[in-house]
XYZ file of C-alpha atoms in Angstrom:
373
model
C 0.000 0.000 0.000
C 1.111 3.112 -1.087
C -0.151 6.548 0.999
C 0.401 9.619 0.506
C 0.220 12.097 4.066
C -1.021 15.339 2.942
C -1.698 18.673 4.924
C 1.309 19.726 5.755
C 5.067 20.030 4.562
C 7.863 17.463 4.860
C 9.570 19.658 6.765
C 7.135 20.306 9.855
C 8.044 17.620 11.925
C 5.500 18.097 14.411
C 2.811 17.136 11.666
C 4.555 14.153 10.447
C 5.495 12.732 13.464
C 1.707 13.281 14.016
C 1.150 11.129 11.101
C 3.071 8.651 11.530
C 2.019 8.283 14.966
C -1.483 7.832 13.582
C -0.158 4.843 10.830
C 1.596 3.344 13.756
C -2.030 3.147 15.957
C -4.239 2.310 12.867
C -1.339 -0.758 12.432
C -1.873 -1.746 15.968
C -5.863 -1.536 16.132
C -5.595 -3.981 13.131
C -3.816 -6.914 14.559
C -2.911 -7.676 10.850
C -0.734 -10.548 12.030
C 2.472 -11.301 10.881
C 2.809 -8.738 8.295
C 4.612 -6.090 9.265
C 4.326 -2.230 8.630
C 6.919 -0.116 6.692
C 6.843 3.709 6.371
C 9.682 5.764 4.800
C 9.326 8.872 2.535
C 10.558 12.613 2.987
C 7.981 12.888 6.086
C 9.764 9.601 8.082
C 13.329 11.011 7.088
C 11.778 14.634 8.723
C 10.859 13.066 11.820
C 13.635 10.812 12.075
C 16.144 13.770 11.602
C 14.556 15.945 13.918
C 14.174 13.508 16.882
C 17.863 12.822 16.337
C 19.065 16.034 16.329
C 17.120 16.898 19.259
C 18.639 14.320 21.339
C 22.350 15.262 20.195
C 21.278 18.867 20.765
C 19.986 17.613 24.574
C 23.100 15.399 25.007
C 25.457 17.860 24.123
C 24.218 20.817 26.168
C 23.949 18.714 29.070
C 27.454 17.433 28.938
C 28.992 20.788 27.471
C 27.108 22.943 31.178
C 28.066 20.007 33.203
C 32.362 20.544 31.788
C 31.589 24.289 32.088
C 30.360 24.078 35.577
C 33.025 21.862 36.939
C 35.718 23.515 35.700
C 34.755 27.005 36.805
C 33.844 24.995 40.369
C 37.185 23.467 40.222
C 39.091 27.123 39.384
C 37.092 29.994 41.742
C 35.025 27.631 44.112
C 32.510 29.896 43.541
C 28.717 29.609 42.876
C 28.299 33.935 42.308
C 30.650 33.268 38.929
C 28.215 30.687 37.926
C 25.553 32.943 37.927
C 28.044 36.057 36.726
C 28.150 34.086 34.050
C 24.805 33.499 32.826
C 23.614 36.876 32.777
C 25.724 37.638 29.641
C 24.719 34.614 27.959
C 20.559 35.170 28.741
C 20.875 38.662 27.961
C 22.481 37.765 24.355
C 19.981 35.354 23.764
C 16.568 37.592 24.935
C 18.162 39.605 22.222
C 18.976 37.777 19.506
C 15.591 35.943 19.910
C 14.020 39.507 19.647
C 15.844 40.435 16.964
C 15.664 38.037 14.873
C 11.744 37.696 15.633
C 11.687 41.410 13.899
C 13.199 41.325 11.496
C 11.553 37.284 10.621
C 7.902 38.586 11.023
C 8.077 35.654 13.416
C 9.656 32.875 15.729
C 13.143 32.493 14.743
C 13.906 28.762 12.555
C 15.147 26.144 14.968
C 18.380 25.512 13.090
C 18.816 28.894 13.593
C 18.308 29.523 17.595
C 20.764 26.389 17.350
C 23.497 27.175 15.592
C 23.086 30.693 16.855
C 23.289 29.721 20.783
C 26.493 27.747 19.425
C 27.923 31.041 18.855
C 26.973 32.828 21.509
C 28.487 30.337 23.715
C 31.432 33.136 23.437
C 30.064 34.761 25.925
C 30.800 32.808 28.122
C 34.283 34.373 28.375
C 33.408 37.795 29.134
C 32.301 37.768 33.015
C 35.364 35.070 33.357
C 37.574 37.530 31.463
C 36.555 40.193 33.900
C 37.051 38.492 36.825
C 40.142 37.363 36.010
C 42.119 40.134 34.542
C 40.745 42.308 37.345
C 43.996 43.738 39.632
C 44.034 43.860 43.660
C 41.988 45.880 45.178
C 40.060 47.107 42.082
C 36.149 46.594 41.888
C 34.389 45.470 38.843
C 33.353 48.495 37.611
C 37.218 49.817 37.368
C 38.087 46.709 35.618
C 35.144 46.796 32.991
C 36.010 50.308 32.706
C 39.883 49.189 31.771
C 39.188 46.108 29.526
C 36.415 47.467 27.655
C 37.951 48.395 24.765
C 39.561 45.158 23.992
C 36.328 43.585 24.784
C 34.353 46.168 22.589
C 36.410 45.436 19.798
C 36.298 41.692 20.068
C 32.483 41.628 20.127
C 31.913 44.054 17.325
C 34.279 42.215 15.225
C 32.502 38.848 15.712
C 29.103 40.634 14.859
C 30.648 42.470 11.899
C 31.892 39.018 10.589
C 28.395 37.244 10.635
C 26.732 40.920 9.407
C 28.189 38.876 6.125
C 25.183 36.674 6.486
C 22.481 39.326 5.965
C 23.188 39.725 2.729
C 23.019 35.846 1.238
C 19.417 35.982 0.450
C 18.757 32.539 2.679
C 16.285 33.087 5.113
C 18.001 30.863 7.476
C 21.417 32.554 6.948
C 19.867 36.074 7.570
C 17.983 34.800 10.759
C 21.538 33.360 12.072
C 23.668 36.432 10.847
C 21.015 38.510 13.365
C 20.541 36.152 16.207
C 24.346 35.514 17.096
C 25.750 39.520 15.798
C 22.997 41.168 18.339
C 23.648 38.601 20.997
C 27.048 38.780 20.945
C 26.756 42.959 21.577
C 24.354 42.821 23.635
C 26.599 39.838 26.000
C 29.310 42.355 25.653
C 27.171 45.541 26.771
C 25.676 43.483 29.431
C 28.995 42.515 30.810
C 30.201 45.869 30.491
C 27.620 47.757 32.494
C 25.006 45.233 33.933
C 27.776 42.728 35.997
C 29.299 45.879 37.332
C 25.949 46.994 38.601
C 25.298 43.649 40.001
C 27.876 43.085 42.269
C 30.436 45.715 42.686
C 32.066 44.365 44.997
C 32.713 40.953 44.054
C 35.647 39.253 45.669
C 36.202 36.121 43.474
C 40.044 35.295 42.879
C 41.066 32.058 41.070
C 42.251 29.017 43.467
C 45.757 27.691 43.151
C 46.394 24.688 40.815
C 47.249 21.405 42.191
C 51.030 20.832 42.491
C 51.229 18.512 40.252
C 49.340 19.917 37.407
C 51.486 23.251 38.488
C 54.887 21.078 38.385
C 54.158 19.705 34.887
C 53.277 22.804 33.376
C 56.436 24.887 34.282
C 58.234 21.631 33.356
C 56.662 22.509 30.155
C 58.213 25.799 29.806
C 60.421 26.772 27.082
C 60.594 22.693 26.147
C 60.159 24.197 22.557
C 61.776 20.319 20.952
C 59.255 18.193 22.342
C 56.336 20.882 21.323
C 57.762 20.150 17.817
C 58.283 16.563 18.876
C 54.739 15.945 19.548
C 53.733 18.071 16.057
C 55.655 15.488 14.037
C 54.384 12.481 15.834
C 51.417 13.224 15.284
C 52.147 13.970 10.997
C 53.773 11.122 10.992
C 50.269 9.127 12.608
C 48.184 11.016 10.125
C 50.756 10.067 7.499
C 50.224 6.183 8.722
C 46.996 6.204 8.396
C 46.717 7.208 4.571
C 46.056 10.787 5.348
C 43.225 12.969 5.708
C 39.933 11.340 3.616
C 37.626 13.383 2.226
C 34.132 12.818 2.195
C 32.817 13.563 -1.804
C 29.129 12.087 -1.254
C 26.459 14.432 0.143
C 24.378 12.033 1.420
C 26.749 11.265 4.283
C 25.587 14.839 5.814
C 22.527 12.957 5.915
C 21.035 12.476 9.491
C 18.962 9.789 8.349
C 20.152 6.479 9.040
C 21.710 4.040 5.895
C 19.046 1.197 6.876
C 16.277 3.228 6.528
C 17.732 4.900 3.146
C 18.298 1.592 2.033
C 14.602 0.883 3.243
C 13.494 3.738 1.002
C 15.668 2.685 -1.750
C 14.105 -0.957 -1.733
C 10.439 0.047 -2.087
C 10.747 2.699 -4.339
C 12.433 -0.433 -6.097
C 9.373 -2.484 -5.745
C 6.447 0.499 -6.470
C 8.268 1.872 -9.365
C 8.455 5.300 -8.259
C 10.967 7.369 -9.963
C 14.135 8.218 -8.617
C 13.857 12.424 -7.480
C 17.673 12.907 -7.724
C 18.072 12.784 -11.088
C 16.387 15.131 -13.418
C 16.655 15.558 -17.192
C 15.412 19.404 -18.449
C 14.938 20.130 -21.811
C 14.919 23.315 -23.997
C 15.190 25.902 -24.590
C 12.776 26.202 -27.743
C 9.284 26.712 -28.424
C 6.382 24.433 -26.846
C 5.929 22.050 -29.603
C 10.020 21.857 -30.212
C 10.333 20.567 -26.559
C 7.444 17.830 -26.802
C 8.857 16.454 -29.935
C 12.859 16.734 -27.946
C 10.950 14.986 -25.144
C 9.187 12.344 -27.267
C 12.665 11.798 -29.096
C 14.438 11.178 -25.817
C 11.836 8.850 -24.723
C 12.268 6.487 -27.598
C 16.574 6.609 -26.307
C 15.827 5.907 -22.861
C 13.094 3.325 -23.053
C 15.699 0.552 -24.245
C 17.926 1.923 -21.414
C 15.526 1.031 -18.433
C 15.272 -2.461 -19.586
C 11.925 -4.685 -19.459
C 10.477 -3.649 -15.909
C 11.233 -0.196 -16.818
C 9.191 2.176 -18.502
C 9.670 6.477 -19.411
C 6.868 7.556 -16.681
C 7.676 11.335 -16.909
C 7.026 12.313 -20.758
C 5.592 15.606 -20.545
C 5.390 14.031 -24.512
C 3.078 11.313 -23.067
C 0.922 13.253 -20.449
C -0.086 16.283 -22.967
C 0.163 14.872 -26.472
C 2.884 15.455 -29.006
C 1.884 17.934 -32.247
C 4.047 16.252 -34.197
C 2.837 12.940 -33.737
C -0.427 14.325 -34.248
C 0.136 15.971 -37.625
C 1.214 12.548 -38.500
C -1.831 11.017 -38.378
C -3.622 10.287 -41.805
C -6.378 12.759 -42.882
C -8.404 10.027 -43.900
C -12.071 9.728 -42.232
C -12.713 6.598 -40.231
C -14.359 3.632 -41.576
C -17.316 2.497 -40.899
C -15.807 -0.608 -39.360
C -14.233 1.762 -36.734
C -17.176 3.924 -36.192
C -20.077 1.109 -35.759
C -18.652 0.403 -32.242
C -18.903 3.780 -31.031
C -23.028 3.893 -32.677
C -23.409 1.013 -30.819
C -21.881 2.586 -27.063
C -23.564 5.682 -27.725
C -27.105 3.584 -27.798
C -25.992 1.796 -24.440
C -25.562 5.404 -23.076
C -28.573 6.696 -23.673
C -30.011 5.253 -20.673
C -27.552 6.896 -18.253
C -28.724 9.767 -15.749
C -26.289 12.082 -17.310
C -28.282 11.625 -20.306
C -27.229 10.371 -23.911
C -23.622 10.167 -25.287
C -23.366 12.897 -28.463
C -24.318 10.516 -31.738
C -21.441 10.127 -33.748
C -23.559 11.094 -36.583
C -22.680 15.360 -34.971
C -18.787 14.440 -35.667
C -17.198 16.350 -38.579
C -15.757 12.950 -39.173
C -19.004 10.935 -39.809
C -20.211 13.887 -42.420
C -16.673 13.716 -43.937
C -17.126 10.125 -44.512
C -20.803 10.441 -45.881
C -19.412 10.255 -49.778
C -17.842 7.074 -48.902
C -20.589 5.325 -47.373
C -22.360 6.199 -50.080
């Protein structure tokens, strides 16, 4: 069976995992036995993609706050960074969602909240920067005061690199170019002015670094050989292994996974549903010089396909060729032709739409009126 789930695009996940959610249930209520149900199309691939890229998305936020947190728990021992630290990153992201909301006409594209709170995870930095770098005895407001240049030019250059987005004409470009530029000024004003306001005076000072980990790293100092050391190990491990590989096909971006492509694959296979990657255009020329192009390159490719195969996208075929039809002979129809369609039209006249025309009304049968007589 071969259903089609309209109402809604391929790409609105909600709606097809809707659907398929539906199939799923109607399986179930059926009790069909041991067959077994198999659904694949653009809307499965949809769904599929987007549940697995919301679990990576969970997974990897989870595991990227949880580093984050230990390590600045491990460094300052102190729970007022963790929060220095978020206020920054919230108030570039109430931003950027505003933004890009304005200038969208709407809620901003999921991949583009994504790969925009990617960016902005730059942020982070700032309130760690200004904790840091602040000298003894100086408050926070001296020491945004001092570093705010550097940090003033670092933000506005990240914004004015992705203000190179606005201009590609992608919708989901321009909606990233917006979301991460204004969040990443409006981290840096927030840090600036807002932290300072916050807490002014904030006492947080780094803690000291285990011995060991101290010991090794001014072991490490000015060891410039075994920096290069380790540099051409690892070429010469790279080298080993045949070298960097490039991937060349596309469809290994593909979330999806290869047993359900191949699943797709297989029963296009058996329905005989033609293959959407490849597409043939013809033209340019006039209507009637692309149906007779298009009827020619049917004849080429029918032998191609082989026995099971057949040219199912002719525009030739669907709306009739001119030049096949000026090839057809100007001769009326004989009566041995037309007797079957006198004989249909009688049938017909007992329908409730009412009689067929008679053939007799055809320019045809008064053509032919000489001959029969």
């Amino acid at each position: 069976m071969l259903a089609r789930i309209a109402g809604s695009s391929g790409l609105d996940a909600g709606s097809q995992q809707a659907a398929i959610a539906a199939f799923r249930a109607a399986y179930d209520a059926a009790r069909p036995g041991p067959a077994r149900l198999l659904l694949s199309g653009p809307g499965v691939f949809g769904a599929e993609a987007a549940r697995a890229i919301r679990g990576d998305v969970e997974l990897i936020s989870l595991a990227s706050l949880g580093l984050l947190g230990g390590f600045l728990w491990w460094r300052y021992r102190s729970l007022l960074l963790l929060g220095l630290v978020a206020v920054p990153l919230g108030a570039g992201t109430l931003t950027g969602f505003a933004a890009t909301a304005l200038v969208a006409g709407g809620a901003p594209h999921g991949i583009a909240f994504g790969f925009g709170m990617t960016m902005l995870g730059v942020t982070v930095d700032y309130p760690i920067l200004l904790v840091s770098l602040r000298q003894p005895g100086e408050g926070l407001d001296a020491a945004a005061t001092r570093i705010w240049p550097t940090l003033r030019l670092a933000a506005g250059g990240a914004a004015t690199g992705l203000a190179a987005m606005l201009g590609s004409g992608f919708p989901g470009l321009v909606q990233l170019g917006v979301f991460a530029g204004s969040g990443l000024l409006a981290a840096a004003a927030a840090t600036r002015w807002v932290l300072p306001a916050l807490v002014p005076q904030a006492r947080i000072v780094p803690q000291p670094m285990p011995r060991p980990i101290a010991a090794a790293l001014r072991a490490l100092r000015g060891r410039r050989r075994l920096a290069l050391g380790l540099l051409a190990a690892a070429l010469l491990v790279l080298a080993a292994a045949g070298g960097p590989r490039w991937q060349r096909d596309i469809a290994a971006l593909s979330p999806v996974p290869a047993a359900a492509q191949a699943l797709d694959a297989e029963l296009r296979r058996q329905l005989g549903a033609p293959d959407v990657r490849l597409i043939i255009a013809l033209g340019p020329g006039t209507e009637a010089a692309v149906l007779a192009a298009s009827e020619r390159l049917g004849a080429a490719v029918g032998p191609l396909l082989g026995p099971e195969g057949r040219w199912r996208r002719s525009t030739c075929r669907a709306a009739g060729c001119r030049a096949r039809r000026r090839r057809r002979p100007a001769a009326p129809p004989s009566l041995e032709r037309m007797r079957p369609r006198r004989r249909c039209a009688r049938r017909c006249r007992a329908c409730p739409s009412g009689p067929a025309p008679s053939p007799r009304s055809s320019p045809r049968w008064r053509k032919a009126a000489p001959c029969r007589r």
